[in-house]
PDB file of C-alpha atoms in Angstrom:
ATOM      1  CA  PRO A   1      44.509   3.284  -5.397  1.00 51.00           C
ATOM      2  CA  LEU A   2      43.308   1.966  -8.813  1.00 47.00           C
ATOM      3  CA  ARG A   3      40.513   0.273  -7.037  1.00 50.00           C
ATOM      4  CA  PHE A   4      39.491   3.746  -5.548  1.00 44.00           C
ATOM      5  CA  LEU A   5      39.777   5.278  -9.045  1.00 45.00           C
ATOM      6  CA  TYR A   6      37.136   2.843 -10.316  1.00 50.00           C
ATOM      7  CA  THR A   7      34.873   2.928  -7.293  1.00 55.00           C
ATOM      8  CA  VAL A   8      34.380   6.813  -7.119  1.00 52.00           C
ATOM      9  CA  PRO A   9      33.119   7.200 -10.826  1.00 57.00           C
ATOM     10  CA  ALA A  10      30.645   4.222 -10.238  1.00 56.00           C
ATOM     11  CA  LEU A  11      29.298   5.802  -7.005  1.00 52.00           C
ATOM     12  CA  PHE A  12      29.100   9.209  -8.756  1.00 51.00           C
ATOM     13  CA  LEU A  13      27.090   7.456 -11.632  1.00 49.00           C
ATOM     14  CA  VAL A  14      24.723   5.896  -9.115  1.00 50.00           C
ATOM     15  CA  LEU A  15      24.028   9.400  -7.415  1.00 48.00           C
ATOM     16  CA  ILE A  16      23.355  10.850 -10.876  1.00 47.00           C
ATOM     17  CA  LEU A  17      20.849   8.178 -11.785  1.00 48.00           C
ATOM     18  CA  THR A  18      18.994   8.248  -8.430  1.00 48.00           C
ATOM     19  CA  HIS A  19      19.159  11.979  -7.908  1.00 47.00           C
ATOM     20  CA  PRO A  20      15.624  13.530  -7.427  1.00 44.00           C
ATOM     21  CA  LEU A  21      16.439  16.166 -10.187  1.00 41.00           C
ATOM     22  CA  ARG A  22      16.437  13.260 -12.776  1.00 45.00           C
ATOM     23  CA  ALA A  23      12.776  12.306 -11.746  1.00 44.00           C
ATOM     24  CA  GLN A  24      11.883  15.904 -11.927  1.00 45.00           C
ATOM     25  CA  VAL A  25      13.126  16.351 -15.326  1.00 45.00           C
ATOM     26  CA  THR A  26      11.051  13.252 -16.495  1.00 73.00           C
ATOM     27  CA  THR A  27       8.040  14.650 -14.719  1.00 89.00           C
ATOM     28  CA  GLU A  28       8.289  17.898 -16.587  1.00 91.00           C
ATOM     29  CA  SER A  29       8.657  15.820 -19.868  1.00 92.00           C
ATOM     30  CA  VAL A  30       5.321  14.187 -19.030  1.00 95.00           C
ATOM     31  CA  ASP A  31       3.824  17.438 -18.541  1.00 95.00           C
ATOM     32  CA  ALA A  32       5.272  18.716 -21.917  1.00 95.00           C
ATOM     33  CA  ALA A  33       3.725  15.586 -23.576  1.00 96.00           C
ATOM     34  CA  VAL A  34       0.346  16.300 -21.961  1.00 97.00           C
ATOM     35  CA  GLN A  35       0.548  19.911 -23.352  1.00 97.00           C
ATOM     36  CA  MET A  36       1.262  18.539 -26.829  1.00 97.00           C
ATOM     37  CA  TYR A  37      -1.995  16.480 -26.452  1.00 97.00           C
ATOM     38  CA  GLU A  38      -3.981  19.566 -25.278  1.00 96.00           C
ATOM     39  CA  GLU A  39      -2.680  21.498 -28.302  1.00 97.00           C
ATOM     40  CA  ASN A  40      -4.305  18.753 -30.452  1.00 96.00           C
ATOM     41  CA  LYS A  41      -1.123  17.141 -31.376  1.00 97.00           C
ATOM     42  CA  PRO A  42      -2.016  13.371 -30.434  1.00 97.00           C
ATOM     43  CA  VAL A  43       0.697  11.904 -32.756  1.00 97.00           C
ATOM     44  CA  ARG A  44       3.592  13.828 -30.997  1.00 97.00           C
ATOM     45  CA  ALA A  45       2.172  13.410 -27.641  1.00 97.00           C
ATOM     46  CA  ALA A  46       1.840   9.605 -28.092  1.00 97.00           C
ATOM     47  CA  ASP A  47       5.345   9.253 -29.354  1.00 96.00           C
ATOM     48  CA  ARG A  48       6.831  11.267 -26.504  1.00 95.00           C
ATOM     49  CA  LEU A  49       4.797   9.473 -23.891  1.00 96.00           C
ATOM     50  CA  ARG A  50       5.770   6.060 -25.197  1.00 95.00           C
ATOM     51  CA  ASP A  51       9.443   7.040 -25.027  1.00 93.00           C
ATOM     52  CA  ILE A  52       9.090   8.156 -21.417  1.00 94.00           C
ATOM     53  CA  LEU A  53       7.128   5.072 -20.330  1.00 94.00           C
ATOM     54  CA  THR A  54       9.699   2.620 -21.929  1.00 92.00           C
ATOM     55  CA  SER A  55      12.776   4.486 -20.729  1.00 91.00           C
ATOM     56  CA  SER A  56      15.064   3.120 -18.157  1.00 87.00           C
ATOM     57  CA  SER A  57      14.514   5.998 -15.933  1.00 87.00           C
ATOM     58  CA  VAL A  58      10.614   5.703 -15.735  1.00 90.00           C
ATOM     59  CA  THR A  59      10.958   3.771 -12.374  1.00 89.00           C
ATOM     60  CA  ALA A  60      12.230   7.028 -10.753  1.00 89.00           C
ATOM     61  CA  LEU A  61       8.696   8.461 -11.340  1.00 92.00           C
ATOM     62  CA  SER A  62       6.016   8.160  -8.798  1.00 94.00           C
ATOM     63  CA  SER A  63       3.006   5.853  -9.655  1.00 96.00           C
ATOM     64  CA  GLN A  64       0.765   8.890  -9.953  1.00 96.00           C
ATOM     65  CA  VAL A  65       3.080  10.515 -12.637  1.00 96.00           C
ATOM     66  CA  ARG A  66       3.325   7.255 -14.522  1.00 96.00           C
ATOM     67  CA  ALA A  67      -0.405   6.779 -14.243  1.00 97.00           C
ATOM     68  CA  LYS A  68      -0.899  10.381 -15.733  1.00 97.00           C
ATOM     69  CA  ALA A  69       1.408   9.453 -18.568  1.00 97.00           C
ATOM     70  CA  TYR A  70      -0.613   6.233 -19.350  1.00 98.00           C
ATOM     71  CA  THR A  71      -3.882   8.224 -19.066  1.00 98.00           C
ATOM     72  CA  TYR A  72      -2.843  10.723 -21.738  1.00 98.00           C
ATOM     73  CA  LEU A  73      -1.351   8.018 -23.812  1.00 98.00           C
ATOM     74  CA  THR A  74      -4.784   6.264 -23.784  1.00 98.00           C
ATOM     75  CA  ARG A  75      -6.427   9.513 -25.002  1.00 98.00           C
ATOM     76  CA  ALA A  76      -3.859  10.126 -27.580  1.00 97.00           C
ATOM     77  CA  GLU A  77      -4.122   6.564 -29.072  1.00 97.00           C
ATOM     78  CA  TRP A  78      -7.761   6.761 -29.056  1.00 97.00           C
ATOM     79  CA  ALA A  79      -7.726  10.073 -30.896  1.00 97.00           C
ATOM     80  CA  MET A  80      -5.722   8.217 -33.517  1.00 96.00           C
ATOM     81  CA  TYR A  81      -8.155   5.509 -33.768  1.00 96.00           C
ATOM     82  CA  ARG A  82      -5.803   2.881 -32.264  1.00 97.00           C
ATOM     83  CA  ARG A  83      -8.283   0.938 -30.125  1.00 96.00           C
ATOM     84  CA  VAL A  84      -5.834  -1.956 -29.083  1.00 97.00           C
ATOM     85  CA  GLU A  85      -3.077   0.449 -28.110  1.00 97.00           C
ATOM     86  CA  ALA A  86      -5.650   2.709 -26.136  1.00 98.00           C
ATOM     87  CA  GLU A  87      -7.146  -0.315 -24.322  1.00 97.00           C
ATOM     88  CA  SER A  88      -3.631  -1.471 -23.278  1.00 97.00           C
ATOM     89  CA  ALA A  89      -2.686   1.988 -22.115  1.00 98.00           C
ATOM     90  CA  MET A  90      -5.946   2.455 -20.077  1.00 98.00           C
ATOM     91  CA  MET A  91      -5.479  -0.940 -18.377  1.00 97.00           C
ATOM     92  CA  SER A  92      -1.805   0.064 -17.528  1.00 97.00           C
ATOM     93  CA  ALA A  93      -3.139   3.454 -16.176  1.00 98.00           C
ATOM     94  CA  LEU A  94      -5.662   1.745 -13.958  1.00 97.00           C
ATOM     95  CA  ARG A  95      -3.163  -0.852 -12.669  1.00 97.00           C
ATOM     96  CA  THR A  96      -0.509   1.795 -11.878  1.00 97.00           C
ATOM     97  CA  ASP A  97      -2.747   4.196 -10.040  1.00 97.00           C
ATOM     98  CA  GLY A  98      -6.547   4.030 -10.639  1.00 96.00           C
ATOM     99  CA  PRO A  99      -7.417   7.472  -8.775  1.00 96.00           C
ATOM    100  CA  THR A 100      -5.052   9.335 -11.036  1.00 97.00           C
ATOM    101  CA  PHE A 101      -6.659   7.963 -14.164  1.00 97.00           C
ATOM    102  CA  ALA A 102     -10.056   9.070 -12.667  1.00 96.00           C
ATOM    103  CA  GLU A 103      -8.725  12.481 -12.038  1.00 96.00           C
ATOM    104  CA  TYR A 104      -7.212  13.020 -15.488  1.00 97.00           C
ATOM    105  CA  GLY A 105      -9.369  10.719 -17.508  1.00 96.00           C
ATOM    106  CA  GLY A 106     -12.600  10.027 -15.598  1.00 95.00           C
ATOM    107  CA  LYS A 107     -14.858  12.466 -17.484  1.00 95.00           C
ATOM    108  CA  TRP A 108     -13.144  11.521 -20.751  1.00 97.00           C
ATOM    109  CA  ALA A 109     -13.919   7.868 -20.115  1.00 96.00           C
ATOM    110  CA  ARG A 110     -17.502   8.693 -19.458  1.00 95.00           C
ATOM    111  CA  GLU A 111     -17.492  10.391 -23.017  1.00 96.00           C
ATOM    112  CA  ASN A 112     -15.971   7.308 -24.630  1.00 97.00           C
ATOM    113  CA  PRO A 113     -18.047   4.404 -23.435  1.00 95.00           C
ATOM    114  CA  ALA A 114     -17.119   2.165 -26.340  1.00 95.00           C
ATOM    115  CA  LEU A 115     -13.464   1.977 -24.948  1.00 96.00           C
ATOM    116  CA  THR A 116     -14.382   2.307 -21.240  1.00 96.00           C
ATOM    117  CA  ASP A 117     -16.884  -0.576 -21.452  1.00 94.00           C
ATOM    118  CA  SER A 118     -14.577  -2.770 -23.436  1.00 95.00           C
ATOM    119  CA  VAL A 119     -11.714  -2.331 -20.799  1.00 96.00           C
ATOM    120  CA  ALA A 120     -14.170  -2.964 -17.951  1.00 95.00           C
ATOM    121  CA  THR A 121     -15.220  -6.301 -19.747  1.00 95.00           C
ATOM    122  CA  ARG A 122     -11.474  -7.363 -20.041  1.00 96.00           C
ATOM    123  CA  PHE A 123     -10.947  -6.804 -16.322  1.00 96.00           C
ATOM    124  CA  LEU A 124     -14.157  -8.681 -15.616  1.00 95.00           C
ATOM    125  CA  SER A 125     -13.273 -11.575 -17.687  1.00 96.00           C
ATOM    126  CA  ASN A 126      -9.784 -11.736 -16.223  1.00 97.00           C
ATOM    127  CA  ALA A 127     -11.360 -11.699 -12.736  1.00 96.00           C
ATOM    128  CA  VAL A 128     -13.798 -14.518 -13.486  1.00 95.00           C
ATOM    129  CA  ARG A 129     -10.925 -16.619 -14.752  1.00 96.00           C
ATOM    130  CA  LEU A 130      -8.919 -16.054 -11.711  1.00 97.00           C
ATOM    131  CA  PHE A 131     -11.983 -16.741  -9.606  1.00 95.00           C
ATOM    132  CA  ASP A 132     -12.464 -20.051 -11.350  1.00 94.00           C
ATOM    133  CA  ASP A 133      -8.742 -20.854 -10.805  1.00 96.00           C
ATOM    134  CA  ALA A 134      -9.248 -20.141  -7.067  1.00 95.00           C
ATOM    135  CA  GLU A 135      -6.896 -16.980  -7.303  1.00 97.00           C
ATOM    136  CA  PHE A 136      -9.286 -14.926  -5.223  1.00 96.00           C
ATOM    137  CA  GLU A 137      -6.873 -12.208  -3.987  1.00 96.00           C
ATOM    138  CA  LEU A 138      -5.544 -11.647  -7.476  1.00 97.00           C
ATOM    139  CA  ALA A 139      -9.135 -11.292  -8.671  1.00 97.00           C
ATOM    140  CA  VAL A 140      -9.921  -8.739  -5.955  1.00 97.00           C
ATOM    141  CA  ASN A 141      -6.733  -6.831  -6.800  1.00 96.00           C
ATOM    142  CA  GLY A 142      -7.726  -6.640 -10.402  1.00 95.00           C
ATOM    143  CA  LEU A 143     -11.333  -5.607  -9.853  1.00 96.00           C
ATOM    144  CA  THR A 144     -10.258  -3.104  -7.239  1.00 95.00           C
ATOM    145  CA  ASP A 145      -8.178  -1.447 -10.006  1.00 95.00           C
ATOM    146  CA  VAL A 146     -11.585  -0.655 -11.817  1.00 94.00           C
ATOM    147  CA  LEU A 147     -13.311   0.829  -8.945  1.00 94.00           C
ATOM    148  CA  PRO A 148     -11.878   4.393  -9.179  1.00 94.00           C
ATOM    149  CA  ILE A 149     -13.705   4.827 -12.588  1.00 94.00           C
ATOM    150  CA  GLU A 150     -16.985   3.133 -11.394  1.00 93.00           C
ATOM    151  CA  ALA A 151     -18.969   6.202 -12.244  1.00 92.00           C
ATOM    152  CA  SER A 152     -17.703   6.038 -15.783  1.00 93.00           C
ATOM    153  CA  LEU A 153     -18.972   2.534 -16.209  1.00 93.00           C
ATOM    154  CA  ASN A 154     -22.202   1.230 -17.569  1.00 91.00           C
ATOM    155  CA  PRO A 155     -24.333   0.514 -14.427  1.00 92.00           C
ATOM    156  CA  SER A 156     -24.800  -3.164 -15.152  1.00 92.00           C
ATOM    157  CA  ASP A 157     -20.964  -3.586 -15.743  1.00 93.00           C
ATOM    158  CA  ALA A 158     -20.225  -1.843 -12.466  1.00 94.00           C
ATOM    159  CA  ALA A 159     -22.739  -4.034 -10.748  1.00 95.00           C
ATOM    160  CA  GLN A 160     -20.955  -7.028 -12.135  1.00 95.00           C
ATOM    161  CA  VAL A 161     -17.676  -5.832 -10.687  1.00 96.00           C
ATOM    162  CA  HIS A 162     -19.270  -5.642  -7.380  1.00 96.00           C
ATOM    163  CA  LYS A 163     -20.959  -9.001  -7.689  1.00 96.00           C
ATOM    164  CA  ILE A 164     -17.729 -10.845  -8.612  1.00 96.00           C
ATOM    165  CA  LEU A 165     -15.926  -9.063  -5.713  1.00 96.00           C
ATOM    166  CA  ALA A 166     -18.690 -10.407  -3.357  1.00 96.00           C
ATOM    167  CA  PHE A 167     -18.128 -14.021  -4.842  1.00 95.00           C
ATOM    168  CA  CYS A 168     -14.394 -13.638  -4.120  1.00 96.00           C
ATOM    169  CA  TYR A 169     -14.965 -12.425  -0.532  1.00 96.00           C
ATOM    170  CA  ILE A 170     -17.292 -15.289   0.222  1.00 95.00           C
ATOM    171  CA  ALA A 171     -14.641 -17.612  -1.132  1.00 95.00           C
ATOM    172  CA  MET A 172     -12.197 -16.007   1.163  1.00 95.00           C
ATOM    173  CA  ARG A 173     -14.640 -16.251   4.165  1.00 95.00           C
ATOM    174  CA  LYS A 174     -15.227 -12.516   4.424  1.00 95.00           C
ATOM    175  CA  ASN A 175     -18.972 -12.541   4.270  1.00 94.00           C
ATOM    176  CA  ASN A 176     -19.292  -9.090   5.755  1.00 94.00           C
ATOM    177  CA  LEU A 177     -17.348  -7.543   2.889  1.00 94.00           C
ATOM    178  CA  ALA A 178     -19.269  -9.706   0.466  1.00 94.00           C
ATOM    179  CA  ARG A 179     -22.599  -8.300   1.751  1.00 94.00           C
ATOM    180  CA  LEU A 180     -21.204  -4.803   1.248  1.00 94.00           C
ATOM    181  CA  GLU A 181     -20.379  -5.572  -2.387  1.00 94.00           C
ATOM    182  CA  PHE A 182     -23.843  -7.146  -3.013  1.00 94.00           C
ATOM    183  CA  ARG A 183     -25.506  -4.102  -1.745  1.00 94.00           C
ATOM    184  CA  ALA A 184     -23.498  -1.748  -3.988  1.00 94.00           C
ATOM    185  CA  ALA A 185     -24.421  -4.110  -7.004  1.00 94.00           C
ATOM    186  CA  PHE A 186     -27.956  -3.993  -6.134  1.00 93.00           C
ATOM    187  CA  ARG A 187     -27.790  -0.238  -5.962  1.00 92.00           C
ATOM    188  CA  LEU A 188     -26.413  -0.075  -9.448  1.00 92.00           C
ATOM    189  CA  ASP A 189     -28.783  -2.830 -10.904  1.00 92.00           C
ATOM    190  CA  SER A 190     -31.792  -3.820  -8.823  1.00 89.00           C
ATOM    191  CA  ASP A 191     -32.681  -6.471 -11.216  1.00 89.00           C
ATOM    192  CA  MET A 192     -29.296  -8.100 -11.070  1.00 90.00           C
ATOM    193  CA  GLU A 193     -29.317 -11.897 -11.139  1.00 89.00           C
ATOM    194  CA  ILE A 194     -26.778 -14.264  -9.458  1.00 85.00           C
ATOM    195  CA  GLY A 195     -26.061 -16.243 -12.657  1.00 77.00           C
ATOM    196  CA  ASP A 196     -26.557 -19.789 -13.801  1.00 76.00           C
ATOM    197  CA  GLU A 197     -28.283 -21.429 -10.894  1.00 72.00           C
ATOM    198  CA  ALA A 198     -26.707 -24.727 -11.915  1.00 68.00           C
ATOM    199  CA  THR A 199     -23.177 -23.634 -11.570  1.00 73.00           C
ATOM    200  CA  VAL A 200     -23.303 -21.137  -8.621  1.00 79.00           C
ATOM    201  CA  ALA A 201     -22.279 -22.508  -5.384  1.00 87.00           C
ATOM    202  CA  PRO A 202     -24.805 -22.734  -2.568  1.00 88.00           C
ATOM    203  CA  LYS A 203     -22.740 -20.647  -0.329  1.00 90.00           C
ATOM    204  CA  LEU A 204     -22.676 -17.750  -2.878  1.00 91.00           C
ATOM    205  CA  ARG A 205     -26.419 -18.144  -3.641  1.00 89.00           C
ATOM    206  CA  ARG A 206     -27.265 -17.979   0.194  1.00 92.00           C
ATOM    207  CA  VAL A 207     -25.418 -14.592   0.848  1.00 91.00           C
ATOM    208  CA  PHE A 208     -26.852 -13.308  -2.442  1.00 91.00           C
ATOM    209  CA  LEU A 209     -30.415 -14.180  -1.570  1.00 91.00           C
ATOM    210  CA  GLU A 210     -29.971 -12.768   2.016  1.00 91.00           C
ATOM    211  CA  VAL A 211     -28.918  -9.367   0.581  1.00 91.00           C
ATOM    212  CA  GLN A 212     -31.544  -9.470  -2.012  1.00 90.00           C
ATOM    213  CA  ARG A 213     -34.435  -9.971   0.442  1.00 88.00           C
ATOM    214  CA  GLU A 214     -32.815  -7.223   2.803  1.00 85.00           C
ATOM    215  CA  GLY A 215     -33.184  -4.888  -0.101  1.00 63.00           C
ATOM    216  CA  LEU A 216     -36.749  -5.942  -0.841  1.00 48.00           C
ATOM    217  CA  VAL A 217     -37.721  -5.251   2.803  1.00 45.00           C
ATOM    218  CA  VAL A 218     -36.128  -1.889   2.850  1.00 48.00           C
ATOM    219  CA  GLY A 219     -37.689  -1.115  -0.485  1.00 43.00           C
ATOM    220  CA  ARG A 220     -41.168  -1.899   0.873  1.00 44.00           C
ATOM    221  CA  GLU A 221     -40.644   0.154   4.022  1.00 48.00           C
ATOM    222  CA  SER A 222     -39.434   3.069   1.882  1.00 51.00           C
ATOM    223  CA  LEU A 223     -42.395   2.749  -0.350  1.00 44.00           C
ATOM    224  CA  ARG A 224     -44.786   2.741   2.628  1.00 54.00           C
ATOM    225  CA  ARG A 225     -43.085   5.654   4.137  1.00 54.00           C
ATOM    226  CA  ASN A 226     -43.213   7.707   1.048  1.00 57.00           C
ATOM    227  CA  THR A 227     -46.903   6.796   0.467  1.00 55.00           C
ATOM    228  CA  LEU A 228     -47.843   7.957   3.872  1.00 56.00           C
ATOM    229  CA  LEU A 229     -45.954  11.301   3.561  1.00 60.00           C
ATOM    230  CA  ARG A 230     -47.618  12.109   0.329  1.00 58.00           C
ATOM    231  CA  SER A 231     -50.990  11.183   1.622  1.00 61.00           C
ATOM    232  CA  LEU A 232     -50.552  13.509   4.612  1.00 59.00           C
ATOM    233  CA  LEU A 233     -49.550  16.362   2.272  1.00 60.00           C
ATOM    234  CA  PHE A 234     -52.443  15.933  -0.193  1.00 60.00           C
ATOM    235  CA  PRO A 235     -54.976  13.040   0.010  1.00 67.00           C
ATOM    236  CA  GLY A 236     -54.804  10.782  -2.953  1.00 64.00           C
ATOM    237  CA  TRP A 237     -51.209  11.504  -3.746  1.00 56.00           C
ATOM    238  CA  GLY A 238     -50.026   8.540  -1.786  1.00 59.00           C
ATOM    239  CA  GLN A 239     -52.309   6.100  -3.702  1.00 56.00           C
ATOM    240  CA  ILE A 240     -51.208   7.511  -7.181  1.00 58.00           C
ATOM    241  CA  TYR A 241     -47.534   7.218  -6.021  1.00 51.00           C
ATOM    242  CA  ARG A 242     -48.316   3.453  -5.329  1.00 53.00           C
ATOM    243  CA  GLY A 243     -49.844   2.996  -8.682  1.00 59.00           C
ATOM    244  CA  ALA A 244     -53.548   3.025  -7.621  1.00 58.00           C
ATOM    245  CA  ASP A 245     -54.440   5.970  -9.917  1.00 60.00           C
ATOM    246  CA  LYS A 246     -58.186   5.712  -9.868  1.00 60.00           C
ATOM    247  CA  ARG A 247     -58.428   5.465  -6.040  1.00 62.00           C
ATOM    248  CA  GLY A 248     -56.037   8.359  -5.728  1.00 54.00           C
ATOM    249  CA  TYR A 249     -57.860  10.658  -8.067  1.00 60.00           C
ATOM    250  CA  SER A 250     -61.037   9.826  -6.351  1.00 62.00           C
ATOM    251  CA  PHE A 251     -59.529  10.911  -2.963  1.00 55.00           C
ATOM    252  CA  MET A 252     -58.460  14.187  -4.693  1.00 58.00           C
ATOM    253  CA  ALA A 253     -61.809  14.788  -6.190  1.00 60.00           C
ATOM    254  CA  ALA A 254     -63.461  14.263  -2.803  1.00 62.00           C
ATOM    255  CA  GLU A 255     -60.967  16.579  -1.181  1.00 59.00           C
ATOM    256  CA  ILE A 256     -61.378  19.348  -3.765  1.00 60.00           C
ATOM    257  CA  SER A 257     -65.151  19.121  -3.573  1.00 59.00           C
TER     258      SER A 257
END
């Protein structure tokens, strides 16, 4: 009987701690803290969000709600000129749930490139270190966390993210995925280079050059097609489009006369 008396309260406590209502209360607390931020009270918002994120009940929240809390903590810390804390919160938000950060902080991240580019650089540096240590899956996981805010990044940094992903996939013998990443990188930075030729492995260079040549061929075909279409619409326009201005204007003058 005594054992039963001790067991029942323990079970009751477990039910209370795991009850969905507890998570709901914390979710409402996150929303209340977000409201503080929106009311231009970053200090109070940051204090409340830190309390939520360090509480024992935070694990009852979904990853999306936790990422939302980290996102607004990032914004609050940055509003108080606390760069280190803002970077840490932003990285935590992306690692927790990148799409949620993009939803609540994507536009804000584009408007604050100093912080966004710094965080992207930290993710890239960590991925390069992991690649050098042959921890390819961990490197891929880390870079994938950044992809939801690709549109908020400097194009050259975004291209580097895809390039390192391609390197990892080649090392993992997933060349088809690597080609997709190289293509994405070239779309962002058509002049992207592979890096130090003396240190880049031949298998990395080979796939890189294949995709680069493929892009050049597609580019020439596109140029030829666009030139032809312009020439058909108005003689001389196609030549001007290709850079042959004198020849193009001569055709135009002949057509007008």
